[in-house]
Short mmCIF file of C-alpha atoms and ligand atoms in Angstrom, two decimals:
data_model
loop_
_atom_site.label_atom_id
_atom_site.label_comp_id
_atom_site.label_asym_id
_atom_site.label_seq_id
_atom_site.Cartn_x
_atom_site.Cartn_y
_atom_site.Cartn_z
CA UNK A 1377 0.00 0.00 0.00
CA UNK A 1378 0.86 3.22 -0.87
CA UNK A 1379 -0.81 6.87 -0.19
CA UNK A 1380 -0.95 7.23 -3.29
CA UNK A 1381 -3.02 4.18 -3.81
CA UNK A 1382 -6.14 6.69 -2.79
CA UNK A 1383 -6.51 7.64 -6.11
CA UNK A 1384 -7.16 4.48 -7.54
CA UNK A 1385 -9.97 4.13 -4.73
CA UNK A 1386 -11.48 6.94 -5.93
CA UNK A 1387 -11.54 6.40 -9.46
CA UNK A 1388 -12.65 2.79 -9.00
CA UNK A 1389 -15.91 3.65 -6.64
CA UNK A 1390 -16.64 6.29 -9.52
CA UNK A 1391 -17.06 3.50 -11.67
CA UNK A 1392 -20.20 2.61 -9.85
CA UNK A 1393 -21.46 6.14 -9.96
CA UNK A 1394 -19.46 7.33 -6.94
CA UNK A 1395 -17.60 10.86 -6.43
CA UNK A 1396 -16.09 11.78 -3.38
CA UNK A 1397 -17.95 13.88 -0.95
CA UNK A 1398 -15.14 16.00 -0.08
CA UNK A 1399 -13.33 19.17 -1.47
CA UNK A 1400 -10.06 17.64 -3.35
CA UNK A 1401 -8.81 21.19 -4.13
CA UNK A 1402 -7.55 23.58 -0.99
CA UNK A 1403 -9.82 26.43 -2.89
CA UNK A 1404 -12.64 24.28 -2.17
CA UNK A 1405 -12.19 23.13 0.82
CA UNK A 1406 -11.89 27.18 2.02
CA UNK A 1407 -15.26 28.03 0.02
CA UNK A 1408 -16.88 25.21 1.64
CA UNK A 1409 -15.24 25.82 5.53
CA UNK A 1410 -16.60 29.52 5.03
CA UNK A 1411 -20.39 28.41 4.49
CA UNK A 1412 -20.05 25.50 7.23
CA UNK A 1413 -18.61 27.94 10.09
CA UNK A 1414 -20.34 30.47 12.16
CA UNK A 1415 -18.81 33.68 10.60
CA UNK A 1416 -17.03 34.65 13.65
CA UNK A 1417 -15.15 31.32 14.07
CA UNK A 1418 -14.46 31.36 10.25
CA UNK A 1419 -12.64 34.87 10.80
CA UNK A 1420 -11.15 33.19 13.45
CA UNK A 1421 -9.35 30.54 11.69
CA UNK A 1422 -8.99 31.57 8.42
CA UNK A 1423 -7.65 35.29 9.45
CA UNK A 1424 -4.38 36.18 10.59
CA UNK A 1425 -2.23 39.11 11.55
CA UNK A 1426 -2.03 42.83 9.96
CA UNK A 1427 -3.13 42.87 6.65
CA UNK A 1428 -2.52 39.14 6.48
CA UNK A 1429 0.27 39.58 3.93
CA UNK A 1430 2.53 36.80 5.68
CA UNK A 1431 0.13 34.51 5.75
CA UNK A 1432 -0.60 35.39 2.35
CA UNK A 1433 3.13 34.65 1.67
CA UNK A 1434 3.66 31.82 3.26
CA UNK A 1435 1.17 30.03 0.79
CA UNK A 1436 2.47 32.03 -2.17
CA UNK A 1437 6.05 31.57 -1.35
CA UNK A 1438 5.83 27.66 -2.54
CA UNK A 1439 5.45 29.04 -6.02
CA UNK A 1440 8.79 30.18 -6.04
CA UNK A 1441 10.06 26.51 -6.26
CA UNK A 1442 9.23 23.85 -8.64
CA UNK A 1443 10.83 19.97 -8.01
CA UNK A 1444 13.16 18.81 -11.18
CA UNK A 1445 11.57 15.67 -12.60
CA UNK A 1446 13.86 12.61 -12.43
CA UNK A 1447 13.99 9.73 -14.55
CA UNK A 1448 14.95 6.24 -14.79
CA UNK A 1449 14.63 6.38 -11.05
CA UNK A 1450 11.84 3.25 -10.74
CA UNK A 1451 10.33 4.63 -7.81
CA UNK A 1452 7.29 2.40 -8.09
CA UNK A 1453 8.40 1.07 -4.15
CA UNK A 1454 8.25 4.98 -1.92
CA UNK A 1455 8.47 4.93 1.81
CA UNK A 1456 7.39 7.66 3.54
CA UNK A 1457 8.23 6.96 6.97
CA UNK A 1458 10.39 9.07 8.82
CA UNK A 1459 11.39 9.46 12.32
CA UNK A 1460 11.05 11.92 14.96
CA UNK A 1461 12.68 11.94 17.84
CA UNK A 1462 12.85 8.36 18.14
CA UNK A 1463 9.05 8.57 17.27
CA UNK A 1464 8.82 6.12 14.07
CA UNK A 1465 6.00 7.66 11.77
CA UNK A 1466 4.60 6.06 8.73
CA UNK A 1467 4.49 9.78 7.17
CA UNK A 1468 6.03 12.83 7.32
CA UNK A 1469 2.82 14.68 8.33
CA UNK A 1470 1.49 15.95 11.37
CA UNK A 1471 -1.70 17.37 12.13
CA UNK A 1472 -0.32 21.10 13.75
CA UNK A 1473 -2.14 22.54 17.39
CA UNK A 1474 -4.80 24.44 16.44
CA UNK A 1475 -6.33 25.73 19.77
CA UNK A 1476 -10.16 25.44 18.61
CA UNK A 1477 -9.72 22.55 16.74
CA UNK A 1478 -12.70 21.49 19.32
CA UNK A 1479 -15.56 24.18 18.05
CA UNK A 1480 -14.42 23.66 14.43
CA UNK A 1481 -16.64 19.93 14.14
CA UNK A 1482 -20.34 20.02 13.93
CA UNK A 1483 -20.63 18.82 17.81
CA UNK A 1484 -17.82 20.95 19.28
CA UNK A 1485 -15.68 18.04 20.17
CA UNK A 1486 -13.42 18.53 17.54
CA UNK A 1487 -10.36 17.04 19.44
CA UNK A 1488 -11.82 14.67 19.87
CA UNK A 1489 -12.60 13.93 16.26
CA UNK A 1490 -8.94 14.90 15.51
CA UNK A 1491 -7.68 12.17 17.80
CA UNK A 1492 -9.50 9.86 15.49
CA UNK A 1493 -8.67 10.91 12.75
CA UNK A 1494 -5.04 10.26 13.61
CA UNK A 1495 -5.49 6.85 14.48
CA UNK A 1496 -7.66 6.33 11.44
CA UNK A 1497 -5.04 7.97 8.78
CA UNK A 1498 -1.25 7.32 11.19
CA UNK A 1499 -1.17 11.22 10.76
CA UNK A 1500 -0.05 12.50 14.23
CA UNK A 1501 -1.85 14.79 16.33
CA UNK A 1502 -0.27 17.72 17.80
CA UNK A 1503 -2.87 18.56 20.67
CA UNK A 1504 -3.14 21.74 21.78
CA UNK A 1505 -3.03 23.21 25.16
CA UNK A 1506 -6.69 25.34 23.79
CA UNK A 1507 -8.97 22.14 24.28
CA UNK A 1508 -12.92 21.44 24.50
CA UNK A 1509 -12.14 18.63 25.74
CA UNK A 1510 -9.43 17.53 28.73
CA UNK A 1511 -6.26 15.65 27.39
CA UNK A 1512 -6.94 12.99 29.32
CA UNK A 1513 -10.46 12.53 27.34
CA UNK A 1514 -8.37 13.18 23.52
CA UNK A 1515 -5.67 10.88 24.23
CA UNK A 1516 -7.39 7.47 24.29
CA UNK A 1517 -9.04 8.05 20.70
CA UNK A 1518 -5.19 8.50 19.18
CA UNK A 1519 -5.27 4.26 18.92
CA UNK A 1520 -1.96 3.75 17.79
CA UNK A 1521 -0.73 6.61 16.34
CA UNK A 1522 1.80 8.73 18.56
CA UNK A 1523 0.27 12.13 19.74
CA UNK A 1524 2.13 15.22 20.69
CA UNK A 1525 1.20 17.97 23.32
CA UNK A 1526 1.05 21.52 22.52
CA UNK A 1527 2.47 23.38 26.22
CA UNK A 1528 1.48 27.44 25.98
CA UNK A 1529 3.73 27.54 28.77
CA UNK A 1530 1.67 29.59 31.78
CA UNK A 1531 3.39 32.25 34.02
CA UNK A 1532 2.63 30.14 37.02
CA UNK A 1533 5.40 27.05 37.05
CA UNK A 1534 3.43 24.81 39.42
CA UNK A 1535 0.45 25.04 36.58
CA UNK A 1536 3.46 24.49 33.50
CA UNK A 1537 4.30 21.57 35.35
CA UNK A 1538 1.28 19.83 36.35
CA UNK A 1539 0.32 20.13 32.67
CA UNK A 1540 3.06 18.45 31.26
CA UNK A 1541 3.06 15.94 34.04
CA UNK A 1542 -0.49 15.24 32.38
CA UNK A 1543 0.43 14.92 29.15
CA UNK A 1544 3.01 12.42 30.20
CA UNK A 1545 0.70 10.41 31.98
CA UNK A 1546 -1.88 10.56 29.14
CA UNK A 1547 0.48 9.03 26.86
CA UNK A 1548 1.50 12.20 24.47
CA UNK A 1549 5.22 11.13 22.87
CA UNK A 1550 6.86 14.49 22.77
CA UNK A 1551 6.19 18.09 24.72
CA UNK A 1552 5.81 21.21 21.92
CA UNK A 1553 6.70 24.65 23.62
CA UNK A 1554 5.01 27.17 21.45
CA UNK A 1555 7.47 30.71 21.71
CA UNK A 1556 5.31 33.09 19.10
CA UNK A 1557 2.10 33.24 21.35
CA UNK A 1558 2.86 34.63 25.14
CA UNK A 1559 0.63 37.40 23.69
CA UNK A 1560 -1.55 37.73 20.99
CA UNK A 1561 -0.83 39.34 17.65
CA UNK A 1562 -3.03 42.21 16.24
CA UNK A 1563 -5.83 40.24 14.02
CA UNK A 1564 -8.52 42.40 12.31
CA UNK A 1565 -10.67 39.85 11.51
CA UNK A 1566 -11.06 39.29 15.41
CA UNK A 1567 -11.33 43.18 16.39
CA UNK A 1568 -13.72 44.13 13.78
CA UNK A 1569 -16.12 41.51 15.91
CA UNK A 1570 -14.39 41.73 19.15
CA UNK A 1571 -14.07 38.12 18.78
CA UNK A 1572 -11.77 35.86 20.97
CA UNK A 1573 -12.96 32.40 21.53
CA UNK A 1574 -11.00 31.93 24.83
CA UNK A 1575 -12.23 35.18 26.50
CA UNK A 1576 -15.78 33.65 25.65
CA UNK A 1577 -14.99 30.93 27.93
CA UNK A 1578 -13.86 27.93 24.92
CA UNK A 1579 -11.53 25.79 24.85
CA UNK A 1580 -10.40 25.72 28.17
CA UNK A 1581 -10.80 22.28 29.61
CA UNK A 1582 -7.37 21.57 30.37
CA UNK A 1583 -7.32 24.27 32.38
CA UNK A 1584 -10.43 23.91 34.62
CA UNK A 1585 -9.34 19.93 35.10
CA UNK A 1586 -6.26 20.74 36.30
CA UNK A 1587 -5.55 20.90 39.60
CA UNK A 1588 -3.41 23.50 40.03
CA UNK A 1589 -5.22 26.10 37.92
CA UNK A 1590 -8.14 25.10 40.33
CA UNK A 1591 -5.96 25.70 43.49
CA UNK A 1592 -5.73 28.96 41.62
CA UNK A 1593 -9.23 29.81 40.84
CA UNK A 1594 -10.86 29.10 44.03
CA UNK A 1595 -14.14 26.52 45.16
CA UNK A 1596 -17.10 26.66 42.77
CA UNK A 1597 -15.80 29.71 40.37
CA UNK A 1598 -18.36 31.74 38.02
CA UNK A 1599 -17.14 30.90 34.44
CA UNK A 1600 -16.28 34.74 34.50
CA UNK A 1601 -13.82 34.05 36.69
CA UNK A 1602 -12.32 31.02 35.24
CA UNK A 1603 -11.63 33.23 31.89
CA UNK A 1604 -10.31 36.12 34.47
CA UNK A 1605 -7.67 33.60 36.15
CA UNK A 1606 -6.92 32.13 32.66
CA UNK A 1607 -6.08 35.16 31.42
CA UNK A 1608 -4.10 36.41 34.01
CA UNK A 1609 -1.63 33.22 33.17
CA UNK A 1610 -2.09 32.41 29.91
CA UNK A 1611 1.27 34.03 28.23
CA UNK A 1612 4.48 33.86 29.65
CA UNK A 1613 6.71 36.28 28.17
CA UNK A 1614 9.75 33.39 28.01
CA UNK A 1615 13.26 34.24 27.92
CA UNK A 1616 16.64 31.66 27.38
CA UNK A 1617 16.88 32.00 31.18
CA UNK A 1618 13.57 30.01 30.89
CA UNK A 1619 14.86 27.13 28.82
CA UNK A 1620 16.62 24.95 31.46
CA UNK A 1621 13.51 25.13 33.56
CA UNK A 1622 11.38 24.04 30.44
CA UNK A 1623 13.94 21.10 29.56
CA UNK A 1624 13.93 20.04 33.31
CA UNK A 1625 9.99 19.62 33.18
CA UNK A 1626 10.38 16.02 30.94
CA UNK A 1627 11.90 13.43 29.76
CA UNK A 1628 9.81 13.83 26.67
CA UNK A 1629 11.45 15.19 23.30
CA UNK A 1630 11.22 18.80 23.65
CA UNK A 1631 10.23 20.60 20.06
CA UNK A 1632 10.04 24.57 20.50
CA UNK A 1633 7.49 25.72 17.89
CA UNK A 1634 7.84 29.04 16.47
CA UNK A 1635 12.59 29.18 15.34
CA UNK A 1636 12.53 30.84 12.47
CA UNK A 1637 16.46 32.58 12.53
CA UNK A 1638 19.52 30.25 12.67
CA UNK A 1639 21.02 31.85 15.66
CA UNK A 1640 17.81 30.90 17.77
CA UNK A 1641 17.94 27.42 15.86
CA UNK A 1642 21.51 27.24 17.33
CA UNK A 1643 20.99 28.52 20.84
CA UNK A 1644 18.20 26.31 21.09
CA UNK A 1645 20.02 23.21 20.22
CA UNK A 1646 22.73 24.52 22.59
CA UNK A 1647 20.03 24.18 25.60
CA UNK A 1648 18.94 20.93 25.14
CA UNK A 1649 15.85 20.66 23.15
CA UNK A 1650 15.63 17.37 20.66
CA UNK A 1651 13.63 19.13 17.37
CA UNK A 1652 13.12 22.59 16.22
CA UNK A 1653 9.87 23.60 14.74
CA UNK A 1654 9.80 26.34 12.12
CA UNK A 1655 6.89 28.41 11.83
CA UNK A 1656 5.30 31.84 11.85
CA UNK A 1657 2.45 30.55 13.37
CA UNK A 1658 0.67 30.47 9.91
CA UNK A 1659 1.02 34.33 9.74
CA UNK A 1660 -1.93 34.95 12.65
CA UNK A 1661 1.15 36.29 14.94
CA UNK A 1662 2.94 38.76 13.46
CA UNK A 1663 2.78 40.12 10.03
CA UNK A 1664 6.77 40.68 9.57
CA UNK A 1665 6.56 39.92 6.20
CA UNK A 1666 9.31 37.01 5.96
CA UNK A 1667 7.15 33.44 4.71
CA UNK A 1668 7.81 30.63 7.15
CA UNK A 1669 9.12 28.61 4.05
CA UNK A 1670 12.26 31.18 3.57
CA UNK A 1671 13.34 30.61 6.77
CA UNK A 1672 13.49 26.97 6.75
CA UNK A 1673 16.63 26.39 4.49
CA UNK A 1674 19.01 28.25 7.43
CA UNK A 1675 16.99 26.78 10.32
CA UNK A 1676 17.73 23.49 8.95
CA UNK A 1677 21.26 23.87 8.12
CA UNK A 1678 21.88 25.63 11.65
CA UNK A 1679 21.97 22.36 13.75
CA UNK A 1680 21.67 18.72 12.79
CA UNK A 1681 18.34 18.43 15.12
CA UNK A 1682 15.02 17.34 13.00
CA UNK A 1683 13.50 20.37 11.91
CA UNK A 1684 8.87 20.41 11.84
CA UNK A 1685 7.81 22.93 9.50
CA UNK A 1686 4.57 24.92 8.63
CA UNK A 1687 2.84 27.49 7.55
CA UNK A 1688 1.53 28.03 4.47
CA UNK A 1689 1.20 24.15 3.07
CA UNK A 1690 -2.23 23.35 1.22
CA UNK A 1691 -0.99 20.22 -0.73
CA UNK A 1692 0.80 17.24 -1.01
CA UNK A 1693 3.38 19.42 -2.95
CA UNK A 1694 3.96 21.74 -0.49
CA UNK A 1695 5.17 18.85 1.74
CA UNK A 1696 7.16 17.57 -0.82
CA UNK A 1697 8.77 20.75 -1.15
CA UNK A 1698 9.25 21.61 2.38
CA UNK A 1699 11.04 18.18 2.92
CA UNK A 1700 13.37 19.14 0.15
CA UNK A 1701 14.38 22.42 2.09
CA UNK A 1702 15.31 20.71 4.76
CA UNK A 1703 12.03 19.61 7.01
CA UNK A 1704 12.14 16.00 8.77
CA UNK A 1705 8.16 16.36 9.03
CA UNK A 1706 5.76 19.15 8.04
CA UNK A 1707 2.46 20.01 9.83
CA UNK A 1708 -0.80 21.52 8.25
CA UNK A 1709 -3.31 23.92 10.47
CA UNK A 1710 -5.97 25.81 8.31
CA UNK A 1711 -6.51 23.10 5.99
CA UNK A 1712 -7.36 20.19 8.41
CA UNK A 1713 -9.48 22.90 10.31
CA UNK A 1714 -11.22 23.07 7.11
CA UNK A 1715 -11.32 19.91 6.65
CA UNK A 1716 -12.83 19.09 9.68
CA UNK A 1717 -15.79 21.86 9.73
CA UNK A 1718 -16.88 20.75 6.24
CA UNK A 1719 -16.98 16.75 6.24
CA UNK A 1720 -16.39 16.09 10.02
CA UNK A 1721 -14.67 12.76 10.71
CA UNK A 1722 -14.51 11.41 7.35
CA UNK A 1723 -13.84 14.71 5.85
CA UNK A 1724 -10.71 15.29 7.96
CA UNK A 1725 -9.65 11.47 7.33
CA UNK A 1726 -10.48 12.22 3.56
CA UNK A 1727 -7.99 15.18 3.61
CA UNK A 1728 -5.11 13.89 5.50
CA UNK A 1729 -5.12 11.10 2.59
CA UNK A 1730 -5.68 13.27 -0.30
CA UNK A 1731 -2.34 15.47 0.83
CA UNK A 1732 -0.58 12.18 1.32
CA UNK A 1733 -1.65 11.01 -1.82
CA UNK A 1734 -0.40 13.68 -3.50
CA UNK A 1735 3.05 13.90 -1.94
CA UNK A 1736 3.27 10.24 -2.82
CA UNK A 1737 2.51 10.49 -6.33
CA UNK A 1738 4.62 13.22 -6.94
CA UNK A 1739 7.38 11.86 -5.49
CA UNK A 1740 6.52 8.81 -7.85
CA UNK A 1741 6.40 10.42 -11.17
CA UNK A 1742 9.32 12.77 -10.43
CA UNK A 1743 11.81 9.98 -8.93
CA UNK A 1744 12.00 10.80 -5.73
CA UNK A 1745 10.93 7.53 -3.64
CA UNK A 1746 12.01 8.60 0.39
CA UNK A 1747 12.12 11.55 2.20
CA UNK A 1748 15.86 11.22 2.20
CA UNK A 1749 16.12 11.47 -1.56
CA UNK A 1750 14.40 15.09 -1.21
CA UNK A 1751 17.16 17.77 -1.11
CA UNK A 1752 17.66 21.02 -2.27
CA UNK A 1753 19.38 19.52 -5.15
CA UNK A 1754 15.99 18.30 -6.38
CA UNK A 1755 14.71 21.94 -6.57
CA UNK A 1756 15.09 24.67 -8.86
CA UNK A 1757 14.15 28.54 -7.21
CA UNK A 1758 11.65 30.18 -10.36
CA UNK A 1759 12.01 33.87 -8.91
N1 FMN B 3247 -0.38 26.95 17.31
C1 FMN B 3247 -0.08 26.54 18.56
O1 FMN B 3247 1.08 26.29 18.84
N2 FMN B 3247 -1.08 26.36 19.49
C2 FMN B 3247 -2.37 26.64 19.23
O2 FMN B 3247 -3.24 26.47 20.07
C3 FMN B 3247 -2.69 27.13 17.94
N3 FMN B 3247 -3.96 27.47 17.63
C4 FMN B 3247 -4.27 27.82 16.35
C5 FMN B 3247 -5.60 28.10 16.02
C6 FMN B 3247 -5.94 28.38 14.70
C7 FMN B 3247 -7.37 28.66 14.36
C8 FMN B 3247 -4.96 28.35 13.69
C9 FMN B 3247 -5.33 28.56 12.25
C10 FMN B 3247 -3.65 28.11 14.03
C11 FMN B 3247 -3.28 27.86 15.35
N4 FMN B 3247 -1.95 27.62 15.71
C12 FMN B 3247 -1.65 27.24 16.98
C13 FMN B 3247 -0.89 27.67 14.70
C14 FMN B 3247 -0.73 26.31 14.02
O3 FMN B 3247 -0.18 25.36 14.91
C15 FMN B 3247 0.18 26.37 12.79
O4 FMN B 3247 1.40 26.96 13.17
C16 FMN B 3247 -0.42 27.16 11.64
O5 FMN B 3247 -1.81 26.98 11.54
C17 FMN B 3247 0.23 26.67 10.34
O6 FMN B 3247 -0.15 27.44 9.28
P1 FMN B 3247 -1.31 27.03 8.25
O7 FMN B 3247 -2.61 27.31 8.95
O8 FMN B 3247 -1.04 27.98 7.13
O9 FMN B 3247 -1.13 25.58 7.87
#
């Protein structure tokens, strides 16, 4: 079996009069998100920072590479698997932490939904610390398929720790410190409505299950008051005086989400973490302009420590193309989100399958049949 092998499925059940019920374009699957969501979650998720000309870029700035076609390669045999960390995958994609991944399903237990989708596709899930639901609750529907943990680190320790303690004991396989989000970045979309799903009280069940954040809180708290205490600790300005703390809280891989300059790649590495992930946070952060894809080249070559990447992917190309700048795994947001909101369950598992199936048939026709046989060298830079 191959990803690829997808297509066939789906030609051969249209020979009984069958088309898929699911978007197989990214264009699509946006159209279709927008009519599914309540508008202000679909500002939510599909808006980002400024005048959203990063995020903008960070999908655009895959058209500035196309993959050289090889031949007389015979790459009818590809293996996608990679590892991470020690984690074997069967893919190189991950399913990034997309804080209200929860409201985005029909039921608003999206994470829950996510968690199968993993096991259903082998596509990990990176959960987020934004959940409807408590870790404890996701992590049994990941079946076999490892799961990471999203940490927004809090300003109280005791609560940083007793979170990743958690996620340790819920089974998660590697601890993801996101850096780009102590504070939020100016969004628009989200002002123009005065829209922010946490402040409304969402996604905040690891919180209220935990048992330091209720220490915290108090006895029987008024849910204005949970959101009050939350967001007196969400964001925790970190600094590198912070990162021995952070390694010292697992045994776990640590991955810190958001390197995007070499020298951070480097001093990173130098403090102990296992992976780096490269990201701009899919542009909703801060709109400096730079894609997420531009950086990846130098954050790769920095250190020899596997490199996650996203931002801007919305096809199987993109991953191919982010694995030949240097990625050991890439992660989509937006588009699973989509995904998700438009076909639930099967629409997510249908989506996760078509981008794998389109990695793996490009890498096919072009002659590349691993992840290790996509380097720079297999790229040519069009502008
Ligand atoms: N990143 C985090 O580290 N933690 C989060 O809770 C989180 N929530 C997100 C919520 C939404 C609605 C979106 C779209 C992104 C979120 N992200 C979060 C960022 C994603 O992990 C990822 O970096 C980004 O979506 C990748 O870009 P893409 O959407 O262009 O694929």
């Amino acid at each position: 079996m191959h990803p690829g092998d997808y297509q066939l499925e789906i030609y051969l059940n249209g020979l009984t009069g069958t088309v898929p019920d699911h978007p197989m374009t990214f264009t699509e699957l946006a159209e279709r998100a927008q009519r599914a969501l309540p508008p202000g979650l679909w500002s939510y998720v599909a808006g980002g920072a400024g005048d959203e000309h990063t995020q903008d870029a960070n999908a655009a700035a895959f058209t500035d590479w196309g993959l050289y076609p090889r031949m007389f390669v015979g790459a009818d045999r590809r293996d996608l698997s990679v590892d991470l960390c020690g984690i074997p995958l069967p893919s190189p994609l991950l399913m990034a932490p997309v804080g209200v991944i929860g409201l985005c399903s029909q039921d608003r237990r999206g994470d829950i939904a996510t968690a199968r989708a993993a096991a259903a596709t082998g596509v990990p899930m990176v959960a987020s610390t934004l959940t409807q639901d408590p870790m404890e609750d996701v992590a049994p529907h990941l079946g076999d398929t490892p799961g990471l943990f999203q940490l927004y680190t809090p300003t109280d320790r005791d609560l940083a720790a007793s979170l990743v303690r958690r996620a340790e004991q819920a089974g998660f396989r590697a601890l993801v410190v996101t850096l780009d989000t102590w504070i939020t970045g100016w969004r628009p979309r989200d002002l123009a409505t005065a829209n922010f799903p946490q402040l409304r009280g969402h996604c905040l069940a690891n919180y209220t299950s935990d048992p330091v954040f209720q220490e915290l809180v108090g006895p029987d708290p008024t849910p204005d008051q949970v959101v009050a205490t939350w967001a007196g600790l969400f964001g925790n300005p970190l600094t590198w005086d912070d990162l021995p703390w952070l390694r010292s809280l697992t045994d776990l891989p640590l991955i810190v989400k958001g390197i995007c300059h070499p020298d951070d790649a480097r001093r990173a590495a130098d403090g102990g973490v296992d992976a780096l992930y490269c990201s701009n946070h899919g542009g909703r952060q801060a709109n400096g302009g730079i894609p997420a894809l531009e950086c990846l080249p130098e954050v790769a070559a920095a250190t020899d420590l596997p490199v996650i990447f996203d931002s801007g992917i919305r096809s199987g190309t993109d991953i191919v193309k982010a694995l030949a700048l240097g990625a050991t795994a890439v992660a989509v947001g937006r588009p699973y989100a989509y995904a998700l909101a438009v076909g639930g369950l099967p629409g997510l598992v249908h989506t996760l399958r078509a981008l794998l199936a389109e990695a793996d048939l490009l890498m096919a026709v072009n002659g590349y049949p691993t992840p290790a046989d996509l380097t720079p060298a297999a790229l040519k830079r069009l502008r």
